[in-house]
């Protein structure tokens, strides 16, 4: 079975603070993909990053960085110098690769609501 | 990246009626999915829409309640049948070009059942 756990339901920080959103996943597949999405108050889902299970390199994109560790089944997301516009719900998701029972679906975690106060 | 259009964007429906939601992708995609997002909750997969065959439903969702069509590689519909207030939710269409790609999402259909 596949599962994604985002233990942090809500996080509140003051602008310019760094914040890390945790994501722990479970899968029996050896090849899989992990994703982060942002859902601002407007409601649309914005894709942030995709990482495959063979690539454990950390990634940095501007103020965003991601730490993928297979040993702990974690794919954590850090926002550096947070801004009010970062306020949103952030979802971590997992998709296993082709198998007889897999349709390419994404399984989502519960989401973490980030509030950045000015 | 694929652009997904959903119609209607919102609707208020009477209990016992049905609503069909349309999802149009601007390019051919391998995979299409339907999710439900209840207020303040995460996304729950309803089913995978299979082109030319019956959809693959997740546990807890049945074809009689949520019939899905996918006549080609760019279009799908989800019908919410015999609606009750518990069906009030946001319904999201999603598409992927392949296993190695991300999923894109429509803007969602906000359904209220009264």
Short mmCIF file of C-alpha atoms in Angstrom, two decimals:
data_model
loop_
_atom_site.label_atom_id
_atom_site.label_comp_id
_atom_site.label_asym_id
_atom_site.label_seq_id
_atom_site.Cartn_x
_atom_site.Cartn_y
_atom_site.Cartn_z
CA UNK A 1 0.00 0.00 0.00
CA UNK A 2 1.10 3.52 -0.65
CA UNK A 3 0.76 6.28 1.90
CA UNK A 4 1.92 9.84 2.40
CA UNK A 5 1.99 11.46 5.82
CA UNK A 6 2.31 15.16 6.49
CA UNK A 7 2.28 15.30 10.26
CA UNK A 8 2.21 19.08 10.46
CA UNK A 9 -1.37 20.23 10.03
CA UNK A 10 -0.69 23.94 10.41
CA UNK A 11 2.45 26.04 10.70
CA UNK A 12 2.57 29.73 11.46
CA UNK A 13 5.73 31.78 11.01
CA UNK A 14 6.68 35.41 10.81
CA UNK A 15 7.89 36.77 7.50
CA UNK A 16 11.59 36.13 6.76
CA UNK A 17 11.71 33.05 8.94
CA UNK A 18 12.77 29.76 7.41
CA UNK A 19 10.24 26.93 7.55
CA UNK A 20 10.42 23.22 6.78
CA UNK A 21 7.42 21.14 5.79
CA UNK A 22 7.77 17.44 6.50
CA UNK A 23 6.68 14.58 4.27
CA UNK A 24 7.07 10.88 4.99
CA UNK A 25 5.97 8.25 2.50
CA UNK A 26 5.41 4.51 2.32
CA UNK A 27 5.64 2.33 -0.75
CA UNK A 28 6.82 -1.15 -1.67
CA UNK A 29 7.81 -0.06 -5.14
CA UNK A 30 11.47 0.48 -5.89
CA UNK A 31 10.73 3.07 -8.54
CA UNK A 32 8.41 5.92 -7.67
CA UNK A 33 7.97 9.66 -7.94
CA UNK A 34 7.42 12.27 -5.27
CA UNK A 35 5.80 15.64 -5.77
CA UNK A 36 5.06 18.85 -3.95
CA UNK A 37 2.10 21.03 -4.84
CA UNK A 38 0.99 24.41 -3.53
CA UNK A 39 -2.66 25.35 -3.15
CA UNK A 40 -3.06 29.08 -2.47
CA UNK A 41 -6.34 30.52 -1.17
CA UNK A 42 -7.54 30.90 -4.75
CA UNK A 43 -7.74 27.10 -4.89
CA UNK A 44 -5.72 26.07 -7.91
CA UNK A 45 -3.05 23.41 -7.50
CA UNK A 46 0.40 24.60 -8.47
CA UNK A 47 3.09 22.04 -9.24
CA UNK A 48 6.39 22.77 -7.46
CA UNK A 49 8.70 19.79 -7.92
CA UNK A 50 8.95 16.18 -9.06
CA UNK A 51 11.66 13.83 -7.82
CA UNK A 52 12.23 10.22 -8.84
CA UNK A 53 13.36 7.54 -6.43
CA UNK A 54 16.77 7.15 -8.03
CA UNK A 55 17.74 10.77 -7.62
CA UNK A 56 18.57 11.66 -4.05
CA UNK A 57 20.23 14.93 -4.88
CA UNK A 58 18.81 17.85 -3.01
CA UNK A 59 17.27 20.52 -5.17
CA UNK A 60 17.20 24.27 -4.75
CA UNK A 61 15.03 26.67 -6.66
CA UNK A 62 15.24 30.22 -5.44
CA UNK A 63 13.96 30.30 -1.87
CA UNK A 64 12.70 26.72 -2.13
CA UNK A 65 14.74 23.61 -1.42
CA UNK A 66 13.93 19.95 -1.11
CA UNK A 67 15.68 17.22 0.88
CA UNK A 68 15.00 13.67 -0.32
CA UNK A 69 16.25 10.86 1.91
CA UNK A 70 15.34 7.29 0.94
CA UNK A 71 16.83 5.95 4.17
CA UNK A 72 14.13 7.70 6.17
CA UNK A 73 11.47 7.74 3.40
CA UNK A 74 11.23 11.49 3.65
CA UNK A 75 10.94 14.30 1.15
CA UNK A 76 11.00 17.55 3.10
CA UNK A 77 10.44 21.02 1.73
CA UNK A 78 12.11 24.15 3.07
CA UNK A 79 11.19 27.73 2.34
CA UNK A 80 13.95 30.19 3.16
CA UNK A 81 13.12 33.74 4.15
CA UNK A 82 9.39 33.12 3.96
CA UNK A 83 7.06 35.74 2.51
CA UNK A 84 3.37 36.45 3.01
CA UNK A 85 2.72 35.18 -0.53
CA UNK A 86 3.95 31.76 0.58
CA UNK A 87 0.80 31.37 2.67
CA UNK A 88 -0.98 28.35 1.25
CA UNK A 89 -1.70 24.69 1.75
CA UNK A 90 1.18 22.50 0.64
CA UNK A 91 0.66 18.91 -0.44
CA UNK A 92 3.19 16.14 -0.79
CA UNK A 93 2.24 13.31 -3.17
CA UNK A 94 3.52 9.92 -4.27
CA UNK A 95 3.12 7.96 -7.49
CA UNK A 96 4.49 4.50 -8.08
CA UNK A 97 5.55 3.35 -11.51
CA UNK A 98 3.86 0.96 -13.84
CA UNK A 99 2.42 -2.22 -12.42
CA UNK A 100 -0.67 -4.25 -13.07
CA UNK A 101 -2.54 -2.40 -10.36
CA UNK A 102 -1.14 1.05 -10.84
CA UNK A 103 -2.79 3.60 -13.08
CA UNK A 104 -0.30 6.41 -12.51
CA UNK A 105 -2.44 7.97 -9.82
CA UNK A 106 -1.02 10.37 -7.26
CA UNK A 107 -1.63 9.69 -3.59
CA UNK A 108 -1.70 12.88 -1.55
CA UNK A 109 -0.76 13.61 2.02
CA UNK A 110 -3.13 15.47 4.29
CA UNK A 111 -1.56 18.80 3.52
CA UNK A 112 0.15 21.42 5.67
CA UNK A 113 -1.36 24.87 5.98
CA UNK A 114 1.36 27.49 6.12
CA UNK A 115 0.55 30.94 7.39
CA UNK A 116 3.20 33.59 7.01
CA UNK A 117 2.49 36.68 9.05
CA UNK A 118 3.92 40.08 8.15
CA UNK B 1 2.60 21.51 -19.67
CA UNK B 2 -1.01 20.61 -20.25
CA UNK B 3 -3.77 23.13 -19.68
CA UNK B 4 -6.98 21.69 -18.26
CA UNK B 5 -10.36 23.36 -18.49
CA UNK B 6 -13.26 22.27 -16.34
CA UNK B 7 -16.89 23.19 -16.72
CA UNK B 8 -18.84 24.31 -14.79
CA UNK B 9 -16.60 26.11 -12.34
CA UNK B 10 -19.35 26.03 -9.74
CA UNK B 11 -22.94 24.98 -9.38
CA UNK B 12 -25.69 24.78 -6.82
CA UNK B 13 -27.87 21.70 -7.31
CA UNK B 14 -30.99 20.27 -5.80
CA UNK B 15 -30.89 17.08 -3.81
CA UNK B 16 -31.66 14.02 -5.94
CA UNK B 17 -30.47 15.52 -9.23
CA UNK B 18 -27.31 14.77 -11.21
CA UNK B 19 -24.53 17.00 -12.48
CA UNK B 20 -22.04 16.26 -15.23
CA UNK B 21 -18.63 17.93 -15.06
CA UNK B 22 -16.57 18.25 -18.21
CA UNK B 23 -12.78 18.20 -18.42
CA UNK B 24 -10.94 19.25 -21.55
CA UNK B 25 -7.15 18.98 -21.92
CA UNK B 26 -5.36 21.04 -24.55
CA UNK B 27 -3.15 18.13 -25.60
CA UNK B 28 -3.37 14.36 -25.75
CA UNK B 29 -2.57 12.77 -22.40
CA UNK B 30 -2.08 9.20 -21.32
CA UNK B 31 -3.77 9.45 -17.96
CA UNK B 32 -6.77 11.32 -16.62
CA UNK B 33 -8.08 11.26 -13.08
CA UNK B 34 -10.93 12.63 -11.00
CA UNK B 35 -10.38 13.78 -7.44
CA UNK B 36 -12.64 15.12 -4.74
CA UNK B 37 -11.54 17.70 -2.21
CA UNK B 38 -13.90 18.34 0.67
CA UNK B 39 -13.57 21.65 2.53
CA UNK B 40 -10.30 21.86 4.41
CA UNK B 41 -9.30 18.38 3.36
CA UNK B 42 -6.79 16.75 1.06
CA UNK B 43 -7.44 15.34 -2.39
CA UNK B 44 -9.10 11.95 -2.58
CA UNK B 45 -8.95 10.00 -5.82
CA UNK B 46 -12.35 8.97 -7.12
CA UNK B 47 -11.23 7.09 -10.21
CA UNK B 48 -8.89 6.83 -13.14
CA UNK B 49 -10.63 7.61 -16.42
CA UNK B 50 -9.59 5.03 -19.02
CA UNK B 51 -9.86 5.89 -22.67
CA UNK B 52 -12.32 3.63 -24.40
CA UNK B 53 -13.05 1.44 -21.37
CA UNK B 54 -14.61 1.53 -17.94
CA UNK B 55 -13.00 3.73 -15.32
CA UNK B 56 -10.99 2.26 -12.47
CA UNK B 57 -12.64 3.24 -9.20
CA UNK B 58 -11.01 3.62 -5.81
CA UNK B 59 -12.38 1.97 -2.72
CA UNK B 60 -15.50 3.72 -1.55
CA UNK B 61 -16.51 5.04 -4.96
CA UNK B 62 -18.85 3.22 -7.34
CA UNK B 63 -19.79 3.60 -10.95
CA UNK B 64 -23.50 4.04 -10.27
CA UNK B 65 -22.81 7.11 -8.16
CA UNK B 66 -19.92 8.55 -10.18
CA UNK B 67 -20.16 7.42 -13.81
CA UNK B 68 -17.15 8.53 -15.83
CA UNK B 69 -16.59 8.71 -19.55
CA UNK B 70 -13.42 9.20 -21.54
CA UNK B 71 -14.11 8.99 -25.25
CA UNK B 72 -10.66 10.18 -26.36
CA UNK B 73 -7.25 11.28 -25.11
CA UNK B 74 -8.25 14.86 -24.36
CA UNK B 75 -11.72 14.75 -22.82
CA UNK B 76 -13.48 13.21 -19.83
CA UNK B 77 -16.68 13.69 -17.88
CA UNK B 78 -17.64 12.92 -14.31
CA UNK B 79 -21.28 12.69 -13.31
CA UNK B 80 -22.33 13.01 -9.70
CA UNK B 81 -25.62 11.13 -9.54
CA UNK B 82 -28.57 11.35 -7.17
CA UNK B 83 -26.84 14.07 -5.21
CA UNK B 84 -27.11 14.64 -1.48
CA UNK B 85 -25.63 17.43 0.65
CA UNK B 86 -22.72 15.10 1.48
CA UNK B 87 -21.62 15.39 -2.16
CA UNK B 88 -20.93 19.09 -1.69
CA UNK B 89 -17.25 19.38 -2.50
CA UNK B 90 -14.71 20.51 -5.04
CA UNK B 91 -14.21 18.06 -7.90
CA UNK B 92 -10.89 18.22 -9.71
CA UNK B 93 -9.84 16.80 -13.03
CA UNK B 94 -6.18 15.84 -13.42
CA UNK B 95 -4.01 14.67 -16.28
CA UNK B 96 -0.55 13.20 -16.71
CA UNK B 97 1.37 12.72 -19.90
CA UNK B 98 3.21 9.69 -18.50
CA UNK B 99 4.61 8.02 -15.41
CA UNK B 100 7.68 10.25 -15.44
CA UNK B 101 5.75 13.50 -15.51
CA UNK B 102 3.86 15.59 -13.03
CA UNK B 103 0.10 15.76 -12.85
CA UNK B 104 -1.73 18.90 -13.91
CA UNK B 105 -5.03 19.98 -12.45
CA UNK B 106 -8.07 21.85 -13.61
CA UNK B 107 -9.33 24.78 -11.61
CA UNK B 108 -11.99 22.57 -10.03
CA UNK B 109 -15.77 22.49 -9.89
CA UNK B 110 -17.25 23.74 -6.65
CA UNK B 111 -20.48 21.84 -6.08
CA UNK B 112 -23.05 22.73 -3.47
CA UNK B 113 -26.04 20.44 -2.98
CA UNK B 114 -29.07 21.92 -1.24
#
